[in-house]
Tab-separated table of C-alpha atoms in Angstrom:
chain	number	residue	atom	x	y	z
C	25	UNK	CA	-65.526	20.261	-55.896
C	26	UNK	CA	-62.474	21.713	-57.573
C	27	UNK	CA	-59.751	23.300	-55.318
C	28	UNK	CA	-60.106	26.670	-57.438
C	29	UNK	CA	-63.881	26.658	-57.018
C	30	UNK	CA	-64.042	25.858	-53.288
C	31	UNK	CA	-61.299	28.779	-52.975
C	32	UNK	CA	-63.193	31.245	-54.752
C	33	UNK	CA	-66.704	30.532	-52.968
C	34	UNK	CA	-64.865	30.903	-49.796
C	35	UNK	CA	-62.988	34.154	-50.849
C	36	UNK	CA	-66.063	35.724	-51.924
C	37	UNK	CA	-67.862	35.013	-48.589
C	38	UNK	CA	-64.619	36.711	-46.810
C	39	UNK	CA	-64.767	40.003	-49.382
C	40	UNK	CA	-68.444	40.606	-48.343
C	41	UNK	CA	-67.324	40.669	-44.758
C	42	UNK	CA	-64.239	42.590	-45.461
C	43	UNK	CA	-64.036	45.699	-47.883
C	44	UNK	CA	-60.372	45.555	-47.655
C	45	UNK	CA	-59.666	42.316	-49.642
C	46	UNK	CA	-58.746	43.047	-53.127
C	47	UNK	CA	-57.771	40.709	-56.235
C	48	UNK	CA	-55.217	40.622	-58.525
C	49	UNK	CA	-54.995	38.469	-61.663
C	50	UNK	CA	-52.205	38.004	-64.302
C	51	UNK	CA	-54.483	37.442	-67.237
C	52	UNK	CA	-55.555	34.099	-65.736
C	53	UNK	CA	-58.559	34.915	-63.947
C	54	UNK	CA	-60.640	32.211	-66.063
C	55	UNK	CA	-57.929	29.649	-65.520
C	56	UNK	CA	-57.668	30.280	-61.868
C	57	UNK	CA	-61.212	30.414	-61.181
C	58	UNK	CA	-61.465	33.905	-60.050
C	59	UNK	CA	-63.359	35.544	-62.670
C	60	UNK	CA	-66.626	35.318	-60.947
C	61	UNK	CA	-65.544	37.796	-58.318
C	62	UNK	CA	-65.006	40.564	-61.142
C	63	UNK	CA	-68.665	40.313	-61.268
C	64	UNK	CA	-69.641	41.004	-57.507
C	65	UNK	CA	-66.657	43.225	-56.762
C	66	UNK	CA	-65.905	45.281	-59.904
C	67	UNK	CA	-64.029	47.708	-57.718
C	68	UNK	CA	-61.885	45.465	-55.986
C	69	UNK	CA	-60.384	42.882	-59.002
C	70	UNK	CA	-57.863	44.108	-61.267
C	71	UNK	CA	-56.285	41.837	-64.038
C	72	UNK	CA	-52.831	43.237	-64.283
C	73	UNK	CA	-52.314	41.482	-67.666
C	74	UNK	CA	-49.225	39.500	-68.572
C	75	UNK	CA	-47.263	41.480	-66.249
C	76	UNK	CA	-46.567	39.602	-62.765
C	77	UNK	CA	-43.631	41.833	-61.586
C	78	UNK	CA	-46.314	45.124	-61.939
C	79	UNK	CA	-48.951	42.816	-60.046
C	80	UNK	CA	-46.702	42.219	-57.297
C	81	UNK	CA	-45.455	45.839	-56.769
C	82	UNK	CA	-49.289	46.695	-57.377
C	83	UNK	CA	-50.041	44.593	-54.526
C	84	UNK	CA	-47.031	45.915	-52.306
C	85	UNK	CA	-48.698	49.505	-52.820
C	86	UNK	CA	-51.896	48.345	-51.833
C	87	UNK	CA	-50.718	46.535	-48.671
C	88	UNK	CA	-49.004	49.852	-47.796
C	89	UNK	CA	-52.186	51.659	-48.065
C	90	UNK	CA	-54.319	49.400	-46.058
C	91	UNK	CA	-55.690	46.657	-48.266
C	92	UNK	CA	-55.216	43.207	-47.908
C	93	UNK	CA	-54.106	41.921	-51.786
C	94	UNK	CA	-54.168	38.521	-52.905
C	95	UNK	CA	-52.088	37.805	-56.322
C	96	UNK	CA	-52.681	35.051	-58.349
C	97	UNK	CA	-50.648	33.116	-61.285
C	98	UNK	CA	-49.350	29.761	-61.956
C	99	UNK	CA	-46.675	28.730	-59.487
C	100	UNK	CA	-43.619	29.720	-61.811
C	101	UNK	CA	-45.051	33.185	-62.707
C	102	UNK	CA	-46.209	34.059	-59.091
C	103	UNK	CA	-42.856	33.158	-57.393
C	104	UNK	CA	-40.109	32.478	-59.739
C	105	UNK	CA	-40.695	35.127	-62.494
C	106	UNK	CA	-41.378	37.929	-59.799
C	107	UNK	CA	-39.037	36.808	-57.168
C	108	UNK	CA	-37.236	39.864	-56.950
C	109	UNK	CA	-40.194	42.194	-56.738
C	110	UNK	CA	-41.548	39.990	-53.736
C	111	UNK	CA	-38.145	40.055	-52.273
C	112	UNK	CA	-37.901	43.693	-52.190
C	113	UNK	CA	-41.309	45.195	-52.612
C	114	UNK	CA	-42.944	42.632	-50.215
C	115	UNK	CA	-40.890	40.843	-48.023
C	116	UNK	CA	-37.929	43.264	-47.148
C	117	UNK	CA	-40.656	46.126	-47.015
C	118	UNK	CA	-42.929	43.898	-44.545
C	119	UNK	CA	-46.107	43.677	-46.487
C	120	UNK	CA	-49.431	42.322	-46.076
C	121	UNK	CA	-49.639	40.154	-49.527
C	122	UNK	CA	-51.356	37.008	-49.917
C	123	UNK	CA	-49.446	35.275	-52.842
C	124	UNK	CA	-51.398	32.390	-54.668
C	125	UNK	CA	-49.474	29.608	-56.676
C	126	UNK	CA	-51.777	27.350	-58.924
C	127	UNK	CA	-50.697	23.994	-60.019
C	128	UNK	CA	-47.304	23.423	-58.301
C	129	UNK	CA	-44.772	20.839	-59.487
C	130	UNK	CA	-46.295	18.138	-61.767
C	131	UNK	CA	-49.630	19.291	-60.953
C	132	UNK	CA	-48.975	21.642	-63.977
C	133	UNK	CA	-49.332	18.444	-66.457
C	134	UNK	CA	-49.741	19.076	-69.845
C	135	UNK	CA	-48.901	22.568	-69.459
C	136	UNK	CA	-45.474	21.718	-68.099
C	137	UNK	CA	-41.871	22.452	-69.392
C	138	UNK	CA	-41.839	26.029	-68.974
C	139	UNK	CA	-44.665	26.111	-67.152
C	140	UNK	CA	-43.731	23.558	-64.364
C	141	UNK	CA	-41.823	24.633	-61.206
C	142	UNK	CA	-40.222	22.606	-58.548
C	143	UNK	CA	-38.277	25.259	-56.689
C	144	UNK	CA	-40.980	27.788	-55.475
C	145	UNK	CA	-41.223	26.469	-51.918
C	146	UNK	CA	-37.297	26.651	-51.488
C	147	UNK	CA	-37.236	30.148	-52.848
C	148	UNK	CA	-40.050	31.852	-50.769
C	149	UNK	CA	-39.383	29.957	-47.539
C	150	UNK	CA	-35.830	31.570	-47.871
C	151	UNK	CA	-37.199	35.094	-47.426
C	152	UNK	CA	-37.876	36.972	-44.375
C	153	UNK	CA	-41.639	37.625	-43.324
C	154	UNK	CA	-43.059	35.011	-45.771
C	155	UNK	CA	-45.250	31.970	-44.411
C	156	UNK	CA	-45.566	28.919	-46.875
C	157	UNK	CA	-48.455	26.822	-46.904
C	158	UNK	CA	-48.887	23.598	-49.145
C	159	UNK	CA	-52.550	22.563	-49.072
C	160	UNK	CA	-54.105	19.533	-49.838
C	161	UNK	CA	-57.822	19.591	-50.366
C	162	UNK	CA	-60.681	21.917	-50.486
C	163	UNK	CA	-61.889	21.473	-46.627
C	164	UNK	CA	-58.193	22.456	-45.618
C	165	UNK	CA	-58.428	25.440	-48.144
C	166	UNK	CA	-61.426	26.750	-46.976
C	167	UNK	CA	-60.532	26.550	-43.310
C	168	UNK	CA	-57.178	28.074	-44.027
C	169	UNK	CA	-58.468	31.037	-45.878
C	170	UNK	CA	-59.979	32.976	-42.897
C	171	UNK	CA	-56.974	32.678	-40.949
C	172	UNK	CA	-54.746	33.875	-44.046
C	173	UNK	CA	-56.889	37.078	-44.454
C	174	UNK	CA	-56.456	37.702	-40.408
C	175	UNK	CA	-52.638	37.184	-40.451
C	176	UNK	CA	-50.583	40.147	-40.710
C	177	UNK	CA	-47.850	39.251	-42.836
C	178	UNK	CA	-47.078	37.723	-46.488
C	179	UNK	CA	-48.328	34.032	-46.760
C	180	UNK	CA	-47.609	32.142	-50.256
C	181	UNK	CA	-50.372	29.460	-50.892
C	182	UNK	CA	-49.923	26.777	-53.184
C	183	UNK	CA	-52.602	24.088	-54.574
C	184	UNK	CA	-53.771	22.019	-57.642
C	185	UNK	CA	-56.631	24.162	-59.441
C	186	UNK	CA	-58.570	20.776	-60.311
C	187	UNK	CA	-57.785	18.629	-57.730
C	188	UNK	CA	-61.277	17.274	-56.137
C	189	UNK	CA	-60.299	14.164	-53.995
C	190	UNK	CA	-60.887	14.823	-50.527
C	191	UNK	CA	-59.021	14.012	-47.089
C	192	UNK	CA	-60.557	15.956	-44.521
C	193	UNK	CA	-64.225	16.298	-43.105
C	194	UNK	CA	-66.271	19.367	-42.209
C	195	UNK	CA	-65.045	19.114	-38.852
C	196	UNK	CA	-61.392	19.369	-39.288
C	197	UNK	CA	-59.667	22.419	-37.571
C	198	UNK	CA	-56.883	24.256	-39.479
C	199	UNK	CA	-54.117	25.124	-37.107
C	200	UNK	CA	-51.463	27.632	-38.806
C	201	UNK	CA	-47.759	26.140	-38.077
C	202	UNK	CA	-49.164	22.559	-36.605
C	203	UNK	CA	-48.946	19.351	-38.564
C	204	UNK	CA	-51.953	16.891	-38.802
C	205	UNK	CA	-51.430	13.743	-37.223
C	206	UNK	CA	-53.162	10.972	-40.002
C	207	UNK	CA	-51.813	7.825	-38.427
C	208	UNK	CA	-49.810	6.714	-35.113
C	209	UNK	CA	-46.662	4.230	-35.605
C	210	UNK	CA	-43.893	3.119	-34.290
C	211	UNK	CA	-41.619	1.741	-37.019
C	212	UNK	CA	-41.246	4.853	-39.448
C	213	UNK	CA	-42.226	8.560	-39.850
C	214	UNK	CA	-43.512	9.720	-42.891
C	215	UNK	CA	-43.913	13.356	-43.165
C	216	UNK	CA	-45.963	14.982	-46.491
C	217	UNK	CA	-47.241	18.160	-47.865
C	218	UNK	CA	-49.892	19.288	-50.046
C	219	UNK	CA	-51.174	16.916	-52.924
C	220	UNK	CA	-48.622	14.424	-51.875
C	221	UNK	CA	-50.144	13.647	-48.218
C	222	UNK	CA	-53.073	11.858	-50.750
C	223	UNK	CA	-50.496	9.549	-52.088
C	224	UNK	CA	-48.496	9.355	-48.700
C	225	UNK	CA	-51.770	8.213	-47.254
C	226	UNK	CA	-52.299	5.456	-49.785
C	227	UNK	CA	-48.620	4.311	-49.263
C	228	UNK	CA	-48.983	4.320	-45.443
C	229	UNK	CA	-52.101	1.980	-45.820
C	230	UNK	CA	-49.932	-0.439	-48.251
C	231	UNK	CA	-47.195	-0.626	-45.719
C	232	UNK	CA	-49.704	-0.818	-42.554
C	233	UNK	CA	-51.212	-3.713	-44.174
C	234	UNK	CA	-47.899	-5.360	-44.715
C	235	UNK	CA	-47.177	-5.052	-40.935
C	236	UNK	CA	-45.181	-1.580	-40.907
C	237	UNK	CA	-46.299	0.801	-38.445
C	238	UNK	CA	-46.238	4.273	-39.761
C	239	UNK	CA	-46.510	7.444	-38.009
C	240	UNK	CA	-47.821	9.791	-40.630
C	241	UNK	CA	-47.918	13.554	-40.239
C	242	UNK	CA	-49.649	15.912	-43.102
C	243	UNK	CA	-47.864	19.276	-42.855
C	244	UNK	CA	-49.701	22.102	-44.604
C	245	UNK	CA	-47.307	25.056	-43.106
C	246	UNK	CA	-43.969	24.419	-44.514
C	247	UNK	CA	-42.923	27.697	-42.964
C	248	UNK	CA	-43.020	27.813	-40.209
C	249	UNK	CA	-42.925	24.142	-39.512
C	250	UNK	CA	-44.088	22.405	-36.958
C	251	UNK	CA	-41.048	21.523	-34.861
C	252	UNK	CA	-42.413	19.893	-31.899
C	253	UNK	CA	-44.554	17.084	-33.849
C	254	UNK	CA	-41.405	16.591	-36.302
C	255	UNK	CA	-39.211	15.849	-33.240
C	256	UNK	CA	-41.690	13.891	-31.122
C	257	UNK	CA	-42.257	11.644	-34.318
C	258	UNK	CA	-38.968	11.169	-35.071
C	259	UNK	CA	-37.926	10.231	-31.555
C	260	UNK	CA	-40.357	7.657	-31.667
C	261	UNK	CA	-39.701	6.170	-34.719
C	262	UNK	CA	-35.975	6.761	-35.586
C	263	UNK	CA	-36.203	7.119	-39.349
C	264	UNK	CA	-37.963	9.724	-41.419
C	265	UNK	CA	-39.355	10.020	-45.036
C	266	UNK	CA	-40.612	13.296	-46.310
C	267	UNK	CA	-42.844	13.159	-49.328
C	268	UNK	CA	-43.356	16.429	-51.331
C	269	UNK	CA	-44.371	17.583	-55.232
C	270	UNK	CA	-41.131	19.753	-55.009
C	271	UNK	CA	-37.538	19.683	-55.394
C	272	UNK	CA	-35.580	17.759	-52.798
C	273	UNK	CA	-33.753	20.934	-52.507
C	274	UNK	CA	-35.047	23.679	-50.016
C	275	UNK	CA	-38.720	22.691	-49.824
C	276	UNK	CA	-40.201	20.165	-47.021
C	277	UNK	CA	-37.131	17.766	-46.786
C	278	UNK	CA	-34.759	20.801	-46.283
C	279	UNK	CA	-37.635	22.342	-43.489
C	280	UNK	CA	-37.487	18.964	-41.762
C	281	UNK	CA	-33.777	18.144	-41.906
C	282	UNK	CA	-32.743	21.409	-40.674
C	283	UNK	CA	-34.806	20.809	-37.402
C	284	UNK	CA	-33.259	17.318	-36.979
C	285	UNK	CA	-29.934	18.132	-37.913
C	286	UNK	CA	-30.107	20.803	-35.092
C	287	UNK	CA	-32.116	18.895	-32.445
C	288	UNK	CA	-32.051	15.296	-32.972
C	289	UNK	CA	-29.997	13.895	-35.501
C	290	UNK	CA	-31.991	11.459	-37.530
C	291	UNK	CA	-31.756	9.201	-40.653
C	292	UNK	CA	-33.902	10.711	-43.257
C	293	UNK	CA	-35.039	10.131	-46.855
C	294	UNK	CA	-36.993	11.726	-49.394
C	295	UNK	CA	-39.457	11.316	-51.893
C	296	UNK	CA	-39.010	14.450	-53.834
C	297	UNK	CA	-38.143	15.623	-57.338
C	298	UNK	CA	-34.233	14.857	-57.846
C	299	UNK	CA	-32.440	17.606	-60.306
C	300	UNK	CA	-34.559	16.451	-63.329
C	301	UNK	CA	-36.100	18.794	-65.856
C	302	UNK	CA	-39.680	19.530	-65.854
C	303	UNK	CA	-41.733	17.892	-68.604
C	304	UNK	CA	-45.311	17.588	-70.302
C	305	UNK	CA	-47.425	14.801	-69.197
C	306	UNK	CA	-50.518	13.299	-67.531
C	307	UNK	CA	-50.443	13.288	-63.810
C	308	UNK	CA	-50.322	9.655	-63.024
C	309	UNK	CA	-47.447	9.572	-65.712
C	310	UNK	CA	-45.445	12.264	-64.364
C	311	UNK	CA	-45.636	10.983	-60.642
C	312	UNK	CA	-44.534	7.554	-61.698
C	313	UNK	CA	-41.729	9.200	-63.803
C	314	UNK	CA	-40.670	11.653	-61.005
C	315	UNK	CA	-41.110	8.716	-58.261
C	316	UNK	CA	-43.761	10.490	-56.487
C	317	UNK	CA	-46.761	7.979	-56.493
C	318	UNK	CA	-47.811	5.872	-53.795
C	319	UNK	CA	-45.783	2.943	-55.011
C	320	UNK	CA	-42.495	4.963	-55.007
C	321	UNK	CA	-43.320	5.734	-51.934
C	322	UNK	CA	-43.920	2.449	-50.431
C	323	UNK	CA	-40.437	1.316	-51.969
C	324	UNK	CA	-38.384	4.212	-50.590
C	325	UNK	CA	-39.936	3.432	-47.424
C	326	UNK	CA	-39.033	-0.202	-47.222
C	327	UNK	CA	-35.570	0.727	-48.077
C	328	UNK	CA	-35.043	3.280	-45.498
C	329	UNK	CA	-36.193	0.592	-43.049
C	330	UNK	CA	-33.281	-1.532	-43.855
C	331	UNK	CA	-30.625	1.057	-43.799
């Protein structure tokens, strides 16, 4: 099932249980998948039009009035375009707003260029009172949503709308701020977030088959990050490679190296976007061009082991 469909199904269930949840869109309810909610909850869904700044401020007002607003848009419009409104009306005002960004990084594919964003986690991670989640699959998304509703504070949630590949099973337990251990190894630590976890897992399987023992951590909560898991793994392997669908500046790599530089200096490298402009293309080509695919992860991992 597409992530946007899994998201809306679970959100509808939660809205039936909690009449404080309200939905705001910026003329993208059909693209984002939230359109069915407008039929079932007409009094709690608002299309704000192509006015994302207004949407963020309306959400802040609804939060101040006791509601739990979820605002939705493509990543650059829901984060970069309205950064000041998020900073002042939501973060500074300590509001309980849930910001949902569709199609981060290269997953924007053919809508690319101006619609593609590599800096959203860096921007929102820098703000007070904002938790940052990078989701890998529909199971994780559904398990995370009840927590997000109950969490008292702003949450930024990013995921690929149409992604259908699943990593976790029904028994998966979402733990806010805690990494998921996918493989236990001693030669190299790989830490990945969001859809990049899928590529990191494929790369780890290749490396394992070649005799390289990989300690693989999947991080859904980039802020606050799981310092304990990062330090424990780095202490064991001595080398850390991060993998993310985001700029190398200020995202997962930044969060991990901030922890290690202060508490356990460790040789690190990153599979991430390195100061390249956005462009249009299919997902496989974009991953390969930006060095985010499994082959690129394997190559960078081997180079790190040689360092």
